[in-house]
């Protein structure tokens, strides 16, 4: 079975996707009898290309690496605007990983809506559409018999959403706790080692783990977006990131972290969603966790989530060593599952 | 959608299944538009019953509780032998949880084969058929378009097999490490507290966590069966439990356990499957694990598994607090997935 796909964006994640697909295409053909063919790539600053016969991914990677435009790979009438691209590209599945405004979810939210309205399945690694528009987009996809998958939005390619979709049917999830932001978790590990908060953040910026304006991570925005996704998708809530009771780690000192360690605890930025009656309440805050809590031992860039349900009391998932490739894998598995009819 | 199911066995697990189904039936109808109707129960010592209109599960539980036979719930021509029951029961899905001989997998292996040959989907919680006959039974099921699911064979209802089936497509798993036997893990926890090996085992026997002959757990047989299942299902091997390089915990002393703790480690009975070239090697042995290993912190009856793959470097799943209900849930979710067409 061949499935034609289009890429919205060609940054770190979708470049890693292209590399992963090149590496895995023979194996997928062999083991799953499936071929994913990229027939279009749309970017804001690196050009756009559509080729119904399939785009040469190695050439696309090479062009972008050498600072050239993807336009040279285009076949047919020119296209130079993303919404027009979404309409014209002859793909069954659109993979979306554009740049996100974490306060609004745009422009990804509009791209996903447009793709679904154009009758195309959507896979997104973008937290925005799911945190801000899950109910609407899911209903839109269902009304058209389309897939709308987003494994990579939380814990990258770790099979968290596929567990919720396939392995937790009929359960009611009453509580979710997670460590879902690598930057803050790495800063907290450094504080325990005695590094000051300012030094630790500067260090994260040097290794590319924190932005020039680190507020999105440090003040708990990214974590808030992720716990909102889990509350909405896994617990059936209809919340927004602004509903999260949010405290970042800006006021945690090296001394606080070291006092906690001496008391046998680790301070972690804990994301939480709890069912209270017919409401779900979400919070993000630094909490000292005892060593007996599996979340206490999550260090550096690892992430973890614990789900408490009415039947399985306690499920913990831990992911080590995330990278653009692990995020790309979540998009690959989503596309493969849509290809074999999962909705 | 209504799906008719039959139960082979009515011990702790399938009694818990009946209770879970009674508790969840309205919720399943409401949220998944699905009704599971039990039309037959077959036991060795508590009678057999078939009723195409549906067996009253509350009545069945009450009969067995009060030591009476299930025969009084039977409707139609008498049936008193399991293979005849498998043929006659008008069920789409057979749930199998009979008593296991861990050395041969029988009689469960023959029951599963008979059910598939009779055109019925199979859900088993029984390790035997999967450890001894996975390739044959999977091929048989596939050739007939039937489901053959076994979520509860390892880590009860923890969604481990559903992850492998849905969330890890196209990956190659190179290594699996797990703590998969509650009895030995609880004994090891007690040894660290200074209890002698003999006392710890006697204690497990008192609370029902170890059999009168504790060899199946203590000598690593149960763990060997489980790592064989994971090697065969997740890594594509074709091994048997007798292929496992197996060392139990019989020679671990309280002193060994305490020396390890002083060195910042916990001795755990580690199950392992490793890909070496085109072979997979399996082992079960007590190993001191450093605290940085997520498996080191698994205490009492919790269980855990770490998967290393060629794309996602490190996935760990931890289950706390297992019970007959968590095992029953694995069978429920398998039946629901078969009901919605998963194969």
PDB file of C-alpha atoms in Angstrom, chain B residues 1-260:
ATOM      1  CA  UNK B   1     -22.702  -3.401  18.669  1.00  0.00           C
ATOM      2  CA  UNK B   2     -23.180  -6.608  20.642  1.00  0.00           C
ATOM      3  CA  UNK B   3     -20.436  -9.230  20.853  1.00  0.00           C
ATOM      4  CA  UNK B   4     -21.025 -12.682  22.298  1.00  0.00           C
ATOM      5  CA  UNK B   5     -18.230 -14.066  24.421  1.00  0.00           C
ATOM      6  CA  UNK B   6     -17.484 -17.340  26.198  1.00  0.00           C
ATOM      7  CA  UNK B   7     -15.329 -17.854  29.286  1.00  0.00           C
ATOM      8  CA  UNK B   8     -12.988 -20.849  29.605  1.00  0.00           C
ATOM      9  CA  UNK B   9     -12.340 -21.055  33.321  1.00  0.00           C
ATOM     10  CA  UNK B  10     -14.029 -19.211  36.171  1.00  0.00           C
ATOM     11  CA  UNK B  11     -11.245 -18.787  38.721  1.00  0.00           C
ATOM     12  CA  UNK B  12      -9.974 -15.532  40.242  1.00  0.00           C
ATOM     13  CA  UNK B  13      -9.293 -13.804  36.919  1.00  0.00           C
ATOM     14  CA  UNK B  14     -12.523 -14.584  35.096  1.00  0.00           C
ATOM     15  CA  UNK B  15     -14.620 -14.016  38.226  1.00  0.00           C
ATOM     16  CA  UNK B  16     -12.955 -10.585  38.413  1.00  0.00           C
ATOM     17  CA  UNK B  17     -13.774 -10.201  34.704  1.00  0.00           C
ATOM     18  CA  UNK B  18     -17.452 -10.947  35.359  1.00  0.00           C
ATOM     19  CA  UNK B  19     -17.507  -8.391  38.180  1.00  0.00           C
ATOM     20  CA  UNK B  20     -15.712  -5.807  36.028  1.00  0.00           C
ATOM     21  CA  UNK B  21     -18.143  -6.361  33.153  1.00  0.00           C
ATOM     22  CA  UNK B  22     -21.156  -5.964  35.468  1.00  0.00           C
ATOM     23  CA  UNK B  23     -19.627  -2.739  36.784  1.00  0.00           C
ATOM     24  CA  UNK B  24     -18.654  -1.373  33.348  1.00  0.00           C
ATOM     25  CA  UNK B  25     -21.449  -2.528  31.036  1.00  0.00           C
ATOM     26  CA  UNK B  26     -23.421   0.729  31.091  1.00  0.00           C
ATOM     27  CA  UNK B  27     -20.259   2.797  30.605  1.00  0.00           C
ATOM     28  CA  UNK B  28     -19.138   0.654  27.643  1.00  0.00           C
ATOM     29  CA  UNK B  29     -22.558   0.994  26.049  1.00  0.00           C
ATOM     30  CA  UNK B  30     -22.531   4.750  26.621  1.00  0.00           C
ATOM     31  CA  UNK B  31     -18.981   5.556  25.556  1.00  0.00           C
ATOM     32  CA  UNK B  32     -18.184   2.839  22.992  1.00  0.00           C
ATOM     33  CA  UNK B  33     -21.676   1.722  21.944  1.00  0.00           C
ATOM     34  CA  UNK B  34     -20.555  -1.818  22.734  1.00  0.00           C
ATOM     35  CA  UNK B  35     -22.185  -4.634  24.663  1.00  0.00           C
ATOM     36  CA  UNK B  36     -20.279  -7.786  25.614  1.00  0.00           C
ATOM     37  CA  UNK B  37     -22.692 -10.634  26.319  1.00  0.00           C
ATOM     38  CA  UNK B  38     -21.379 -13.772  28.046  1.00  0.00           C
ATOM     39  CA  UNK B  39     -23.155 -16.764  26.449  1.00  0.00           C
ATOM     40  CA  UNK B  40     -21.098 -19.561  27.975  1.00  0.00           C
ATOM     41  CA  UNK B  41     -18.826 -20.475  30.914  1.00  0.00           C
ATOM     42  CA  UNK B  42     -16.848 -23.719  31.076  1.00  0.00           C
ATOM     43  CA  UNK B  43     -14.973 -24.940  34.137  1.00  0.00           C
ATOM     44  CA  UNK B  44     -13.420 -28.240  35.175  1.00  0.00           C
ATOM     45  CA  UNK B  45     -14.806 -28.431  38.681  1.00  0.00           C
ATOM     46  CA  UNK B  46     -17.663 -25.920  38.810  1.00  0.00           C
ATOM     47  CA  UNK B  47     -19.775 -27.121  35.882  1.00  0.00           C
ATOM     48  CA  UNK B  48     -20.554 -25.613  32.494  1.00  0.00           C
ATOM     49  CA  UNK B  49     -23.316 -23.438  31.136  1.00  0.00           C
ATOM     50  CA  UNK B  50     -24.362 -22.202  27.722  1.00  0.00           C
ATOM     51  CA  UNK B  51     -27.197 -19.739  27.209  1.00  0.00           C
ATOM     52  CA  UNK B  52     -27.453 -18.052  23.788  1.00  0.00           C
ATOM     53  CA  UNK B  53     -29.633 -15.325  25.329  1.00  0.00           C
ATOM     54  CA  UNK B  54     -26.889 -14.427  27.815  1.00  0.00           C
ATOM     55  CA  UNK B  55     -25.833 -15.851  31.161  1.00  0.00           C
ATOM     56  CA  UNK B  56     -26.799 -13.954  34.309  1.00  0.00           C
ATOM     57  CA  UNK B  57     -23.291 -13.146  35.590  1.00  0.00           C
ATOM     58  CA  UNK B  58     -24.431 -12.096  39.056  1.00  0.00           C
ATOM     59  CA  UNK B  59     -26.140 -15.472  39.408  1.00  0.00           C
ATOM     60  CA  UNK B  60     -23.029 -17.287  38.132  1.00  0.00           C
ATOM     61  CA  UNK B  61     -20.826 -15.497  40.659  1.00  0.00           C
ATOM     62  CA  UNK B  62     -23.261 -16.297  43.451  1.00  0.00           C
ATOM     63  CA  UNK B  63     -23.467 -20.001  42.515  1.00  0.00           C
ATOM     64  CA  UNK B  64     -19.697 -20.408  42.493  1.00  0.00           C
ATOM     65  CA  UNK B  65     -19.328 -18.446  45.723  1.00  0.00           C
ATOM     66  CA  UNK B  66     -21.768 -20.764  47.461  1.00  0.00           C
ATOM     67  CA  UNK B  67     -20.035 -23.866  46.081  1.00  0.00           C
ATOM     68  CA  UNK B  68     -22.811 -24.788  43.634  1.00  0.00           C
ATOM     69  CA  UNK B  69     -22.459 -25.880  40.002  1.00  0.00           C
ATOM     70  CA  UNK B  70     -22.946 -23.581  37.015  1.00  0.00           C
ATOM     71  CA  UNK B  71     -24.913 -26.393  35.319  1.00  0.00           C
ATOM     72  CA  UNK B  72     -28.210 -24.957  36.589  1.00  0.00           C
ATOM     73  CA  UNK B  73     -27.699 -21.915  34.284  1.00  0.00           C
ATOM     74  CA  UNK B  74     -27.366 -24.142  31.199  1.00  0.00           C
ATOM     75  CA  UNK B  75     -29.995 -24.010  28.465  1.00  0.00           C
ATOM     76  CA  UNK B  76     -30.362 -26.760  25.782  1.00  0.00           C
ATOM     77  CA  UNK B  77     -28.596 -30.072  25.167  1.00  0.00           C
ATOM     78  CA  UNK B  78     -26.163 -30.904  27.986  1.00  0.00           C
ATOM     79  CA  UNK B  79     -22.453 -30.303  27.425  1.00  0.00           C
ATOM     80  CA  UNK B  80     -19.813 -31.552  29.834  1.00  0.00           C
ATOM     81  CA  UNK B  81     -16.456 -31.480  28.090  1.00  0.00           C
ATOM     82  CA  UNK B  82     -14.361 -28.426  27.235  1.00  0.00           C
ATOM     83  CA  UNK B  83     -13.640 -29.176  23.555  1.00  0.00           C
ATOM     84  CA  UNK B  84     -17.339 -29.889  22.944  1.00  0.00           C
ATOM     85  CA  UNK B  85     -18.151 -26.606  24.745  1.00  0.00           C
ATOM     86  CA  UNK B  86     -15.730 -24.694  22.477  1.00  0.00           C
ATOM     87  CA  UNK B  87     -17.506 -26.130  19.419  1.00  0.00           C
ATOM     88  CA  UNK B  88     -21.055 -25.574  20.646  1.00  0.00           C
ATOM     89  CA  UNK B  89     -20.964 -22.229  22.435  1.00  0.00           C
ATOM     90  CA  UNK B  90     -22.442 -19.554  20.124  1.00  0.00           C
ATOM     91  CA  UNK B  91     -19.724 -17.002  20.926  1.00  0.00           C
ATOM     92  CA  UNK B  92     -17.593 -14.866  18.586  1.00  0.00           C
ATOM     93  CA  UNK B  93     -14.807 -14.462  21.155  1.00  0.00           C
ATOM     94  CA  UNK B  94     -13.417 -17.026  23.606  1.00  0.00           C
ATOM     95  CA  UNK B  95     -11.700 -15.702  26.754  1.00  0.00           C
ATOM     96  CA  UNK B  96      -9.304 -18.309  28.085  1.00  0.00           C
ATOM     97  CA  UNK B  97      -7.871 -18.321  31.625  1.00  0.00           C
ATOM     98  CA  UNK B  98      -7.599 -21.958  32.659  1.00  0.00           C
ATOM     99  CA  UNK B  99      -4.982 -23.453  34.980  1.00  0.00           C
ATOM    100  CA  UNK B 100      -1.520 -23.548  33.415  1.00  0.00           C
ATOM    101  CA  UNK B 101       1.253 -26.108  33.361  1.00  0.00           C
ATOM    102  CA  UNK B 102       4.193 -23.681  32.963  1.00  0.00           C
ATOM    103  CA  UNK B 103       6.442 -26.455  31.568  1.00  0.00           C
ATOM    104  CA  UNK B 104       4.226 -27.342  28.581  1.00  0.00           C
ATOM    105  CA  UNK B 105       1.582 -24.639  28.196  1.00  0.00           C
ATOM    106  CA  UNK B 106      -1.138 -27.305  28.246  1.00  0.00           C
ATOM    107  CA  UNK B 107      -4.100 -27.706  28.208  1.00  0.00           C
ATOM    108  CA  UNK B 108      -4.499 -24.005  27.320  1.00  0.00           C
ATOM    109  CA  UNK B 109      -2.525 -24.392  24.093  1.00  0.00           C
ATOM    110  CA  UNK B 110      -4.972 -27.024  22.795  1.00  0.00           C
ATOM    111  CA  UNK B 111      -7.999 -24.982  23.895  1.00  0.00           C
ATOM    112  CA  UNK B 112      -6.770 -21.899  22.032  1.00  0.00           C
ATOM    113  CA  UNK B 113      -6.010 -23.924  18.900  1.00  0.00           C
ATOM    114  CA  UNK B 114      -9.451 -25.547  19.033  1.00  0.00           C
ATOM    115  CA  UNK B 115     -11.212 -22.203  19.450  1.00  0.00           C
ATOM    116  CA  UNK B 116      -9.358 -20.661  16.491  1.00  0.00           C
ATOM    117  CA  UNK B 117     -10.080 -23.747  14.379  1.00  0.00           C
ATOM    118  CA  UNK B 118     -13.744 -23.358  15.316  1.00  0.00           C
ATOM    119  CA  UNK B 119     -13.623 -19.831  13.835  1.00  0.00           C
ATOM    120  CA  UNK B 120     -13.667 -17.997  17.159  1.00  0.00           C
ATOM    121  CA  UNK B 121     -11.439 -15.066  18.150  1.00  0.00           C
ATOM    122  CA  UNK B 122      -9.307 -15.786  21.219  1.00  0.00           C
ATOM    123  CA  UNK B 123      -8.257 -13.657  24.179  1.00  0.00           C
ATOM    124  CA  UNK B 124      -6.000 -15.433  26.635  1.00  0.00           C
ATOM    125  CA  UNK B 125      -4.498 -14.389  29.963  1.00  0.00           C
ATOM    126  CA  UNK B 126      -2.634 -17.670  29.930  1.00  0.00           C
ATOM    127  CA  UNK B 127       1.100 -17.455  29.346  1.00  0.00           C
ATOM    128  CA  UNK B 128       1.323 -21.026  28.037  1.00  0.00           C
ATOM    129  CA  UNK B 129      -0.205 -20.670  24.584  1.00  0.00           C
ATOM    130  CA  UNK B 130       1.865 -17.560  23.853  1.00  0.00           C
ATOM    131  CA  UNK B 131       5.177 -18.806  25.282  1.00  0.00           C
ATOM    132  CA  UNK B 132       4.891 -22.208  23.605  1.00  0.00           C
ATOM    133  CA  UNK B 133       2.814 -21.592  20.491  1.00  0.00           C
ATOM    134  CA  UNK B 134       2.844 -17.903  19.494  1.00  0.00           C
ATOM    135  CA  UNK B 135       4.002 -18.297  15.883  1.00  0.00           C
ATOM    136  CA  UNK B 136       1.685 -21.186  15.083  1.00  0.00           C
ATOM    137  CA  UNK B 137      -1.368 -19.650  16.780  1.00  0.00           C
ATOM    138  CA  UNK B 138      -0.790 -16.183  15.310  1.00  0.00           C
ATOM    139  CA  UNK B 139      -0.467 -17.666  11.813  1.00  0.00           C
ATOM    140  CA  UNK B 140      -3.592 -19.789  12.369  1.00  0.00           C
ATOM    141  CA  UNK B 141      -5.545 -16.727  13.528  1.00  0.00           C
ATOM    142  CA  UNK B 142      -4.300 -14.651  10.583  1.00  0.00           C
ATOM    143  CA  UNK B 143      -5.167 -17.328   8.048  1.00  0.00           C
ATOM    144  CA  UNK B 144      -8.751 -17.228   9.331  1.00  0.00           C
ATOM    145  CA  UNK B 145      -8.986 -13.450   9.790  1.00  0.00           C
ATOM    146  CA  UNK B 146      -9.352 -13.914  13.546  1.00  0.00           C
ATOM    147  CA  UNK B 147      -7.988 -11.987  16.520  1.00  0.00           C
ATOM    148  CA  UNK B 148      -5.552 -13.662  18.927  1.00  0.00           C
ATOM    149  CA  UNK B 149      -4.817 -11.233  21.754  1.00  0.00           C
ATOM    150  CA  UNK B 150      -3.053 -11.731  25.091  1.00  0.00           C
ATOM    151  CA  UNK B 151      -2.508  -8.373  26.803  1.00  0.00           C
ATOM    152  CA  UNK B 152      -2.748  -9.896  30.303  1.00  0.00           C
ATOM    153  CA  UNK B 153       0.044 -12.439  29.889  1.00  0.00           C
ATOM    154  CA  UNK B 154       2.761  -9.963  30.916  1.00  0.00           C
ATOM    155  CA  UNK B 155       2.206  -7.126  33.443  1.00  0.00           C
ATOM    156  CA  UNK B 156      -1.551  -7.904  33.596  1.00  0.00           C
ATOM    157  CA  UNK B 157      -3.708  -5.242  32.011  1.00  0.00           C
ATOM    158  CA  UNK B 158      -0.838  -2.778  31.563  1.00  0.00           C
ATOM    159  CA  UNK B 159      -1.047  -1.810  27.892  1.00  0.00           C
ATOM    160  CA  UNK B 160       2.231  -3.404  26.847  1.00  0.00           C
ATOM    161  CA  UNK B 161       1.155  -5.578  23.932  1.00  0.00           C
ATOM    162  CA  UNK B 162      -1.156  -2.858  22.646  1.00  0.00           C
ATOM    163  CA  UNK B 163       1.827  -0.488  22.580  1.00  0.00           C
ATOM    164  CA  UNK B 164       3.832  -3.011  20.596  1.00  0.00           C
ATOM    165  CA  UNK B 165       0.890  -3.484  18.220  1.00  0.00           C
ATOM    166  CA  UNK B 166      -0.067   0.174  17.748  1.00  0.00           C
ATOM    167  CA  UNK B 167       2.630   2.509  18.981  1.00  0.00           C
ATOM    168  CA  UNK B 168       5.854   0.866  17.831  1.00  0.00           C
ATOM    169  CA  UNK B 169       5.236   0.144  14.134  1.00  0.00           C
ATOM    170  CA  UNK B 170       8.380   0.054  12.048  1.00  0.00           C
ATOM    171  CA  UNK B 171      10.691  -0.005  15.064  1.00  0.00           C
ATOM    172  CA  UNK B 172      13.234  -2.699  15.750  1.00  0.00           C
ATOM    173  CA  UNK B 173      13.458  -3.587  19.437  1.00  0.00           C
ATOM    174  CA  UNK B 174      17.007  -4.517  20.316  1.00  0.00           C
ATOM    175  CA  UNK B 175      16.773  -5.100  24.040  1.00  0.00           C
ATOM    176  CA  UNK B 176      14.073  -5.720  26.627  1.00  0.00           C
ATOM    177  CA  UNK B 177      14.733  -5.694  30.367  1.00  0.00           C
ATOM    178  CA  UNK B 178      12.034  -6.262  32.927  1.00  0.00           C
ATOM    179  CA  UNK B 179      11.037  -7.020  36.466  1.00  0.00           C
ATOM    180  CA  UNK B 180       8.108  -9.262  35.753  1.00  0.00           C
ATOM    181  CA  UNK B 181       7.580 -11.511  38.767  1.00  0.00           C
ATOM    182  CA  UNK B 182       5.887 -10.032  41.862  1.00  0.00           C
ATOM    183  CA  UNK B 183       6.706 -12.852  44.251  1.00  0.00           C
ATOM    184  CA  UNK B 184      10.462 -12.692  43.808  1.00  0.00           C
ATOM    185  CA  UNK B 185      10.402  -8.901  43.809  1.00  0.00           C
ATOM    186  CA  UNK B 186       8.531  -8.887  47.124  1.00  0.00           C
ATOM    187  CA  UNK B 187      10.954 -11.449  48.588  1.00  0.00           C
ATOM    188  CA  UNK B 188      13.924  -9.300  47.515  1.00  0.00           C
ATOM    189  CA  UNK B 189      12.351  -6.244  49.184  1.00  0.00           C
ATOM    190  CA  UNK B 190      11.974  -8.270  52.414  1.00  0.00           C
ATOM    191  CA  UNK B 191      15.590  -9.473  52.238  1.00  0.00           C
ATOM    192  CA  UNK B 192      16.746  -5.852  52.189  1.00  0.00           C
ATOM    193  CA  UNK B 193      14.800  -5.344  55.405  1.00  0.00           C
ATOM    194  CA  UNK B 194      16.795  -8.174  57.010  1.00  0.00           C
ATOM    195  CA  UNK B 195      14.241 -10.980  56.758  1.00  0.00           C
ATOM    196  CA  UNK B 196      15.820 -14.357  55.933  1.00  0.00           C
ATOM    197  CA  UNK B 197      15.069 -15.990  52.576  1.00  0.00           C
ATOM    198  CA  UNK B 198      13.064 -18.827  54.198  1.00  0.00           C
ATOM    199  CA  UNK B 199      11.009 -16.423  56.339  1.00  0.00           C
ATOM    200  CA  UNK B 200      10.342 -14.146  53.350  1.00  0.00           C
ATOM    201  CA  UNK B 201       9.098 -17.043  51.208  1.00  0.00           C
ATOM    202  CA  UNK B 202       6.921 -18.379  54.054  1.00  0.00           C
ATOM    203  CA  UNK B 203       5.434 -14.895  54.409  1.00  0.00           C
ATOM    204  CA  UNK B 204       4.607 -14.746  50.674  1.00  0.00           C
ATOM    205  CA  UNK B 205       2.913 -18.120  51.033  1.00  0.00           C
ATOM    206  CA  UNK B 206       0.835 -16.830  53.953  1.00  0.00           C
ATOM    207  CA  UNK B 207      -0.437 -13.814  51.968  1.00  0.00           C
ATOM    208  CA  UNK B 208      -1.119 -15.930  48.876  1.00  0.00           C
ATOM    209  CA  UNK B 209       1.701 -14.450  46.767  1.00  0.00           C
ATOM    210  CA  UNK B 210       3.622 -17.763  46.591  1.00  0.00           C
ATOM    211  CA  UNK B 211       2.405 -21.306  45.993  1.00  0.00           C
ATOM    212  CA  UNK B 212       2.985 -24.232  48.386  1.00  0.00           C
ATOM    213  CA  UNK B 213       5.769 -25.209  45.971  1.00  0.00           C
ATOM    214  CA  UNK B 214       7.292 -21.767  45.333  1.00  0.00           C
ATOM    215  CA  UNK B 215       9.723 -23.048  42.687  1.00  0.00           C
ATOM    216  CA  UNK B 216       7.750 -21.619  39.740  1.00  0.00           C
ATOM    217  CA  UNK B 217       8.476 -18.110  41.013  1.00  0.00           C
ATOM    218  CA  UNK B 218      11.664 -18.480  43.079  1.00  0.00           C
ATOM    219  CA  UNK B 219      13.621 -20.424  40.465  1.00  0.00           C
ATOM    220  CA  UNK B 220      12.680 -17.979  37.718  1.00  0.00           C
ATOM    221  CA  UNK B 221      10.306 -20.171  35.672  1.00  0.00           C
ATOM    222  CA  UNK B 222       7.465 -17.639  35.610  1.00  0.00           C
ATOM    223  CA  UNK B 223       9.913 -14.874  34.684  1.00  0.00           C
ATOM    224  CA  UNK B 224      11.360 -17.108  31.935  1.00  0.00           C
ATOM    225  CA  UNK B 225       7.931 -17.701  30.432  1.00  0.00           C
ATOM    226  CA  UNK B 226       7.247 -13.946  30.402  1.00  0.00           C
ATOM    227  CA  UNK B 227      10.549 -12.870  28.817  1.00  0.00           C
ATOM    228  CA  UNK B 228      10.047 -15.597  26.199  1.00  0.00           C
ATOM    229  CA  UNK B 229       6.662 -14.088  25.324  1.00  0.00           C
ATOM    230  CA  UNK B 230       8.203 -10.626  24.945  1.00  0.00           C
ATOM    231  CA  UNK B 231      11.141 -11.926  22.881  1.00  0.00           C
ATOM    232  CA  UNK B 232       8.813 -13.795  20.529  1.00  0.00           C
ATOM    233  CA  UNK B 233       6.080 -11.174  20.203  1.00  0.00           C
ATOM    234  CA  UNK B 234       8.018  -7.904  20.348  1.00  0.00           C
ATOM    235  CA  UNK B 235      11.405  -8.975  18.942  1.00  0.00           C
ATOM    236  CA  UNK B 236      10.242 -11.605  16.433  1.00  0.00           C
ATOM    237  CA  UNK B 237      12.216 -14.443  18.050  1.00  0.00           C
ATOM    238  CA  UNK B 238      11.043 -18.061  18.142  1.00  0.00           C
ATOM    239  CA  UNK B 239      12.280 -19.193  21.550  1.00  0.00           C
ATOM    240  CA  UNK B 240      10.880 -21.409  24.311  1.00  0.00           C
ATOM    241  CA  UNK B 241      11.101 -20.901  28.099  1.00  0.00           C
ATOM    242  CA  UNK B 242      13.718 -23.681  28.242  1.00  0.00           C
ATOM    243  CA  UNK B 243      16.009 -21.514  26.060  1.00  0.00           C
ATOM    244  CA  UNK B 244      16.294 -18.915  28.838  1.00  0.00           C
ATOM    245  CA  UNK B 245      19.626 -18.720  30.684  1.00  0.00           C
ATOM    246  CA  UNK B 246      17.901 -18.938  34.055  1.00  0.00           C
ATOM    247  CA  UNK B 247      19.111 -18.274  37.612  1.00  0.00           C
ATOM    248  CA  UNK B 248      16.507 -17.810  40.352  1.00  0.00           C
ATOM    249  CA  UNK B 249      16.869 -16.021  43.685  1.00  0.00           C
ATOM    250  CA  UNK B 250      17.288 -19.139  45.870  1.00  0.00           C
ATOM    251  CA  UNK B 251      20.899 -18.260  46.663  1.00  0.00           C
ATOM    252  CA  UNK B 252      20.366 -14.567  47.412  1.00  0.00           C
ATOM    253  CA  UNK B 253      20.739 -13.868  51.134  1.00  0.00           C
ATOM    254  CA  UNK B 254      19.570 -10.979  53.312  1.00  0.00           C
ATOM    255  CA  UNK B 255      23.245 -10.090  53.665  1.00  0.00           C
ATOM    256  CA  UNK B 256      23.710  -9.921  49.858  1.00  0.00           C
ATOM    257  CA  UNK B 257      20.673  -7.653  49.598  1.00  0.00           C
ATOM    258  CA  UNK B 258      21.859  -5.378  52.380  1.00  0.00           C
ATOM    259  CA  UNK B 259      25.422  -5.141  51.046  1.00  0.00           C
ATOM    260  CA  UNK B 260      23.957  -4.042  47.717  1.00  0.00           C
TER     261      UNK B 260
END
